[in-house]
């Protein structure tokens, strides 16, 4: 059984898994076959219902992917996160090696509704595509391969069709009241979204062994299908890294559209574009100050967002309030 849910729907999906598991243990489902569960959840939140819902994953869970937004500010939307430590401790005992996880939490840039595909623009279709990919791998939907209509939209910057990108998905969910109360920008330095409740999965060693054997068997049969669905691309993004106590910047090249280098002239760094178009981008003073203030390893991103270039230093927008 596979459940898919977003926001409160993800909380409902968790509770539903537990109700089905309980019924299977009581023998009231009309079948003696074991029930195996999987989940694809996006931004599990629960407001005022946590006492009535069982949010922990049941013992018969084989696989769960939970996508969590990194840049949501609303205090009424703290994400439910998972603790599957008990199962992972058992699997370490079985294999004698590293634990074999079954719950994968991936934190992505953007707000709650970016991940839920609730905006006209943004990374939502990319997130939806992750769920679709997994469903296809399970054989529950015919794969559309490289001709997927839902993956193609009009690129308002270029006037052509192109894939939706994560760099389109940086919405600020603060409302007027949030601004009046002085809520900080989710893209400011030091912002870190606080998790809500932790759902601790309950499982005993016999249940863990049955799940472990089944997971290992499936991974042996389909080794290339494991952990391949959480990769995103960023359109027009240039990423540079600088090691601690070093001065040189090195571009991270991974199927990027542009190449460039950071050069320093008279003590002032600038970005020189070298391919496919040559040019120069002056680095704003507030960004340069942020670069100087970072003592450890530093990442500098130039991202095209809503047709405009934005600078990020270690994941935040310098000077953003």
Short mmCIF file of C-alpha atoms in Angstrom, two decimals:
data_model
loop_
_atom_site.label_atom_id
_atom_site.label_comp_id
_atom_site.label_asym_id
_atom_site.label_seq_id
_atom_site.Cartn_x
_atom_site.Cartn_y
_atom_site.Cartn_z
CA UNK A 1 0.00 0.00 0.00
CA UNK A 2 1.29 3.43 -0.96
CA UNK A 3 0.06 6.73 0.49
CA UNK A 4 0.87 10.19 -0.84
CA UNK A 5 0.06 13.38 1.05
CA UNK A 6 0.90 17.06 1.46
CA UNK A 7 0.57 19.22 4.59
CA UNK A 8 -2.38 18.04 6.72
CA UNK A 9 -2.97 15.44 4.03
CA UNK A 10 0.42 13.97 4.90
CA UNK A 11 -0.63 13.81 8.56
CA UNK A 12 -3.86 12.07 7.54
CA UNK A 13 -1.86 9.62 5.40
CA UNK A 14 0.30 8.68 8.39
CA UNK A 15 -2.75 8.04 10.55
CA UNK A 16 -4.36 6.00 7.77
CA UNK A 17 -1.29 3.74 7.54
CA UNK A 18 -1.59 2.98 11.23
CA UNK A 19 -5.33 2.24 11.01
CA UNK A 20 -4.74 -0.23 8.17
CA UNK A 21 -1.85 -1.85 10.04
CA UNK A 22 -3.98 -2.25 13.18
CA UNK A 23 -6.77 -3.82 11.14
CA UNK A 24 -4.31 -6.21 9.47
CA UNK A 25 -3.11 -7.39 12.89
CA UNK A 26 -6.68 -7.99 14.03
CA UNK A 27 -7.43 -9.98 10.86
CA UNK A 28 -10.33 -7.73 9.86
CA UNK A 29 -9.15 -6.89 6.33
CA UNK A 30 -10.53 -10.08 4.80
CA UNK A 31 -7.10 -11.37 3.78
CA UNK A 32 -4.31 -13.31 5.43
CA UNK A 33 -1.59 -11.80 3.23
CA UNK A 34 0.80 -9.38 4.97
CA UNK A 35 0.31 -5.68 4.32
CA UNK A 36 3.44 -3.71 3.36
CA UNK A 37 3.32 0.07 3.43
CA UNK A 38 5.18 2.89 1.70
CA UNK A 39 4.75 6.65 1.91
CA UNK A 40 5.63 9.72 -0.13
CA UNK A 41 4.95 12.71 2.10
CA UNK A 42 5.48 16.41 1.59
CA UNK A 43 5.61 18.85 4.50
CA UNK A 44 3.73 16.96 7.20
CA UNK A 45 2.08 19.55 9.44
CA UNK A 46 -0.63 19.13 12.05
CA UNK A 47 -2.41 22.02 13.73
CA UNK A 48 -4.51 21.20 16.77
CA UNK A 49 -4.92 17.54 15.79
CA UNK A 50 -1.75 15.91 17.13
CA UNK A 51 -3.59 14.37 20.09
CA UNK A 52 -6.05 12.61 17.78
CA UNK A 53 -3.69 11.30 15.10
CA UNK A 54 -1.07 8.56 15.18
CA UNK A 55 1.74 10.18 13.21
CA UNK A 56 4.51 7.62 13.76
CA UNK A 57 5.16 5.15 10.97
CA UNK A 58 3.84 1.62 11.61
CA UNK A 59 6.11 -1.46 11.88
CA UNK A 60 5.19 -2.68 8.38
CA UNK A 61 6.65 0.39 6.66
CA UNK A 62 9.12 -0.49 3.89
CA UNK A 63 9.97 2.95 2.55
CA UNK A 64 9.13 6.58 3.24
CA UNK A 65 10.32 9.77 1.60
CA UNK A 66 9.51 12.97 3.47
CA UNK A 67 10.24 16.30 1.77
CA UNK A 68 10.58 19.24 4.18
CA UNK A 69 10.79 22.95 3.29
CA UNK A 70 13.82 24.80 4.62
CA UNK A 71 12.43 28.32 4.25
CA UNK A 72 8.99 28.32 5.88
CA UNK A 73 8.53 30.98 8.57
CA UNK A 74 4.97 30.49 9.85
CA UNK A 75 4.95 29.18 13.41
CA UNK A 76 1.65 27.37 12.81
CA UNK A 77 3.40 25.17 10.24
CA UNK A 78 6.21 23.37 12.10
CA UNK A 79 7.00 20.13 10.29
CA UNK A 80 6.55 16.73 11.87
CA UNK A 81 9.88 14.91 11.64
CA UNK A 82 10.68 11.22 12.07
CA UNK A 83 12.84 9.25 14.45
CA UNK A 84 13.43 5.74 13.14
CA UNK A 85 16.44 5.12 15.38
CA UNK A 86 15.10 1.88 16.80
CA UNK A 87 14.76 0.25 13.39
CA UNK A 88 18.17 1.48 12.27
CA UNK A 89 19.79 0.11 15.43
CA UNK A 90 18.25 -3.29 14.74
CA UNK A 91 19.47 -3.27 11.13
CA UNK A 92 23.00 -2.49 12.27
CA UNK A 93 22.73 -5.58 14.46
CA UNK A 94 21.56 -7.69 11.49
CA UNK A 95 24.20 -6.53 9.01
CA UNK A 96 27.06 -5.62 11.32
CA UNK A 97 27.62 -2.62 9.06
CA UNK A 98 25.98 0.75 8.64
CA UNK A 99 22.26 1.02 9.44
CA UNK A 100 19.92 0.44 6.50
CA UNK A 101 17.39 3.30 6.61
CA UNK A 102 13.83 3.04 5.40
CA UNK A 103 12.82 6.65 6.16
CA UNK A 104 14.48 9.40 4.13
CA UNK A 105 13.98 13.06 5.07
CA UNK A 106 15.12 15.51 2.39
CA UNK A 107 15.13 19.24 3.18
CA UNK A 108 14.65 21.42 0.11
CA UNK A 109 14.78 25.18 -0.46
CA UNK A 110 11.52 27.06 -0.53
CA UNK A 111 8.38 27.60 1.53
CA UNK A 112 5.69 25.13 2.62
CA UNK A 113 3.54 25.73 -0.46
CA UNK A 114 6.51 25.71 -2.84
CA UNK A 115 6.90 22.03 -2.10
CA UNK A 116 3.14 21.52 -2.27
CA UNK A 117 2.96 23.06 -5.78
CA UNK A 118 0.47 25.67 -4.55
CA UNK A 119 1.93 28.68 -6.39
CA UNK A 120 1.58 29.67 -10.03
CA UNK A 121 5.37 29.65 -10.30
CA UNK A 122 8.00 27.76 -8.40
CA UNK A 123 9.55 24.36 -7.94
CA UNK A 124 6.29 22.55 -7.22
CA UNK A 125 6.20 20.51 -10.46
CA UNK A 126 9.73 19.29 -9.73
CA UNK A 127 8.65 18.08 -6.29
CA UNK A 128 5.55 16.45 -7.76
CA UNK A 129 7.78 14.75 -10.29
CA UNK A 130 9.74 13.07 -7.50
CA UNK A 131 6.56 11.41 -6.27
CA UNK A 132 5.62 10.42 -9.82
CA UNK A 133 9.06 8.91 -10.42
CA UNK A 134 8.79 6.72 -7.34
CA UNK A 135 5.28 5.61 -8.29
CA UNK A 136 6.59 4.68 -11.75
CA UNK A 137 9.45 2.70 -10.20
CA UNK A 138 6.87 0.78 -8.18
CA UNK A 139 5.05 -0.11 -11.39
CA UNK A 140 1.90 1.78 -10.38
CA UNK A 141 2.06 4.26 -13.29
CA UNK A 142 3.41 3.92 -16.79
CA UNK A 143 6.63 5.90 -17.12
CA UNK A 144 6.47 8.80 -19.58
CA UNK A 145 10.27 8.83 -19.88
CA UNK A 146 11.47 12.05 -21.53
CA UNK A 147 8.16 13.16 -23.05
CA UNK A 148 6.35 14.15 -19.88
CA UNK A 149 3.89 16.97 -20.59
CA UNK A 150 3.59 17.83 -16.91
CA UNK A 151 7.32 18.59 -16.77
CA UNK A 152 7.19 21.27 -19.46
CA UNK A 153 6.04 24.85 -18.92
CA UNK A 154 6.73 28.20 -20.53
CA UNK A 155 9.92 29.83 -19.31
CA UNK A 156 8.88 33.46 -18.84
CA UNK A 157 12.51 34.57 -18.93
CA UNK A 158 13.35 33.01 -22.29
CA UNK A 159 9.95 32.70 -23.91
CA UNK A 160 10.57 29.01 -24.53
CA UNK A 161 9.58 25.75 -22.91
CA UNK A 162 11.92 24.39 -20.28
CA UNK A 163 11.87 22.32 -17.11
CA UNK A 164 10.75 23.98 -13.90
CA UNK A 165 13.68 24.56 -11.58
CA UNK A 166 14.23 24.78 -7.87
CA UNK A 167 15.62 28.29 -8.30
CA UNK A 168 12.10 29.41 -9.26
CA UNK A 169 10.77 28.23 -5.92
CA UNK A 170 11.94 30.79 -3.39
CA UNK A 171 8.70 32.22 -2.00
CA UNK A 172 8.47 34.19 1.21
CA UNK A 173 5.39 33.05 3.13
CA UNK A 174 5.37 35.92 5.62
CA UNK A 175 2.11 37.85 5.73
CA UNK A 176 1.40 41.42 6.82
CA UNK A 177 1.12 40.43 10.48
CA UNK A 178 4.44 38.60 10.31
CA UNK A 179 6.11 41.73 8.96
CA UNK A 180 4.49 43.91 11.64
CA UNK A 181 5.75 41.54 14.33
CA UNK A 182 9.24 41.69 12.89
CA UNK A 183 9.46 38.11 11.62
CA UNK A 184 12.83 37.64 9.94
CA UNK A 185 13.29 36.71 6.33
CA UNK A 186 13.55 32.95 5.71
CA UNK A 187 16.51 33.73 3.45
CA UNK A 188 18.43 35.85 5.97
CA UNK A 189 21.67 34.73 7.59
CA UNK A 190 21.19 32.31 10.46
CA UNK A 191 17.54 31.52 9.72
CA UNK A 192 16.75 27.96 10.63
CA UNK A 193 13.27 26.55 10.60
CA UNK A 194 12.34 24.82 13.82
CA UNK A 195 10.95 21.32 13.64
CA UNK A 196 7.66 20.51 15.31
CA UNK A 197 6.93 17.23 17.03
CA UNK A 198 9.08 14.16 16.48
CA UNK A 199 7.23 11.01 15.46
CA UNK A 200 9.12 8.05 16.91
CA UNK A 201 8.42 4.81 15.07
CA UNK A 202 7.68 1.82 17.31
CA UNK A 203 9.03 -1.53 16.20
CA UNK A 204 10.40 -4.67 17.83
CA UNK A 205 13.33 -6.78 16.66
CA UNK A 206 11.20 -9.46 14.96
CA UNK A 207 9.22 -6.86 13.02
CA UNK A 208 12.44 -5.08 12.07
CA UNK A 209 14.00 -8.29 10.78
CA UNK A 210 11.03 -9.03 8.50
CA UNK A 211 11.13 -5.52 7.05
CA UNK A 212 14.92 -5.59 6.74
CA UNK A 213 14.92 -8.88 4.80
CA UNK A 214 12.24 -7.59 2.45
CA UNK A 215 14.03 -4.29 1.82
CA UNK A 216 17.39 -5.96 1.17
CA UNK A 217 15.72 -8.36 -1.27
CA UNK A 218 14.08 -5.51 -3.18
CA UNK A 219 17.29 -3.50 -3.32
CA UNK A 220 19.20 -6.50 -4.65
CA UNK A 221 16.67 -6.91 -7.45
CA UNK A 222 16.49 -3.19 -8.31
CA UNK A 223 19.80 -1.63 -7.20
CA UNK A 224 19.58 1.35 -9.57
CA UNK A 225 16.17 2.41 -8.29
CA UNK A 226 17.32 3.30 -4.77
CA UNK A 227 17.81 6.94 -3.81
CA UNK A 228 17.75 8.35 -7.33
CA UNK A 229 14.68 10.57 -7.06
CA UNK A 230 15.82 13.50 -4.93
CA UNK A 231 18.05 15.33 -7.39
CA UNK A 232 17.18 18.87 -8.49
CA UNK A 233 18.73 21.21 -11.02
CA UNK A 234 18.99 24.98 -10.90
CA UNK A 235 18.64 26.98 -14.07
CA UNK A 236 21.38 29.50 -14.79
CA UNK A 237 23.01 28.93 -11.42
CA UNK A 238 26.73 29.40 -10.87
CA UNK A 239 28.13 27.89 -7.69
CA UNK A 240 31.59 28.61 -6.30
CA UNK A 241 33.29 27.24 -3.21
CA UNK A 242 36.17 28.55 -1.12
CA UNK A 243 37.97 26.45 1.48
CA UNK A 244 38.57 27.83 4.95
CA UNK A 245 41.76 29.91 5.21
CA UNK A 246 42.07 30.01 1.42
CA UNK A 247 41.45 32.86 -1.02
CA UNK A 248 40.77 31.08 -4.32
CA UNK A 249 37.25 30.26 -5.48
CA UNK A 250 36.50 27.15 -7.54
CA UNK A 251 33.36 26.69 -9.61
CA UNK A 252 31.27 23.60 -8.95
CA UNK A 253 30.50 22.30 -12.42
CA UNK A 254 27.60 19.87 -12.74
CA UNK A 255 25.75 20.19 -16.06
CA UNK A 256 25.59 23.97 -15.64
CA UNK A 257 24.60 26.32 -18.42
CA UNK A 258 27.34 28.87 -17.68
CA UNK A 259 31.00 28.91 -16.74
CA UNK A 260 32.87 31.63 -14.92
CA UNK A 261 35.51 32.50 -12.39
CA UNK A 262 35.90 34.79 -9.40
CA UNK A 263 38.78 37.22 -9.91
CA UNK A 264 40.12 39.93 -7.61
CA UNK A 265 41.16 43.29 -9.03
CA UNK A 266 42.57 45.92 -6.65
CA UNK A 267 41.19 43.95 -3.75
CA UNK A 268 37.62 43.83 -5.12
CA UNK A 269 36.25 40.43 -6.28
CA UNK A 270 34.08 40.17 -9.38
CA UNK A 271 32.55 37.37 -11.45
CA UNK A 272 33.92 36.96 -14.96
CA UNK A 273 31.71 34.89 -17.27
CA UNK A 274 33.68 32.78 -19.73
CA UNK A 275 31.11 30.49 -21.41
CA UNK A 276 28.81 30.44 -23.37
CA UNK A 277 28.71 34.24 -23.17
CA UNK A 278 31.51 36.44 -21.93
CA UNK A 279 30.81 39.21 -19.48
CA UNK A 280 31.32 40.58 -16.01
CA UNK A 281 29.10 40.67 -12.93
CA UNK A 282 30.05 43.07 -10.18
CA UNK A 283 29.54 41.54 -6.77
CA UNK A 284 27.46 43.90 -4.56
CA UNK A 285 29.20 45.33 -1.52
CA UNK A 286 26.81 43.64 0.92
CA UNK A 287 27.67 40.29 -0.69
CA UNK A 288 31.40 41.01 -0.56
CA UNK A 289 31.11 41.84 3.14
CA UNK A 290 29.30 38.57 3.75
CA UNK A 291 32.02 36.69 1.86
CA UNK A 292 34.69 38.34 4.03
CA UNK A 293 32.81 37.57 7.25
CA UNK A 294 32.56 33.83 6.59
CA UNK A 295 35.54 32.21 8.32
CA UNK A 296 34.99 28.58 7.33
CA UNK A 297 34.24 26.89 4.01
CA UNK A 298 32.09 29.26 1.95
CA UNK A 299 29.67 28.71 -0.91
CA UNK A 300 28.74 31.55 -3.26
CA UNK A 301 25.74 31.10 -5.56
CA UNK A 302 24.48 33.32 -8.36
CA UNK A 303 20.94 32.14 -9.07
CA UNK A 304 18.45 33.30 -11.68
CA UNK A 305 15.16 33.78 -9.83
CA UNK A 306 12.13 35.31 -11.54
CA UNK A 307 14.41 36.51 -14.35
CA UNK A 308 16.68 38.40 -11.95
CA UNK A 309 20.04 37.38 -10.53
CA UNK A 310 20.30 36.79 -6.78
CA UNK A 311 23.45 36.22 -4.76
CA UNK A 312 23.55 33.67 -1.94
CA UNK A 313 26.37 33.18 0.57
CA UNK A 314 26.24 29.86 2.42
CA UNK A 315 22.54 29.54 1.62
CA UNK A 316 21.33 33.00 2.68
CA UNK A 317 20.74 36.29 0.87
CA UNK A 318 23.12 38.89 2.36
CA UNK A 319 21.29 41.91 3.74
CA UNK A 320 17.85 40.31 3.38
CA UNK A 321 15.50 41.38 6.17
#
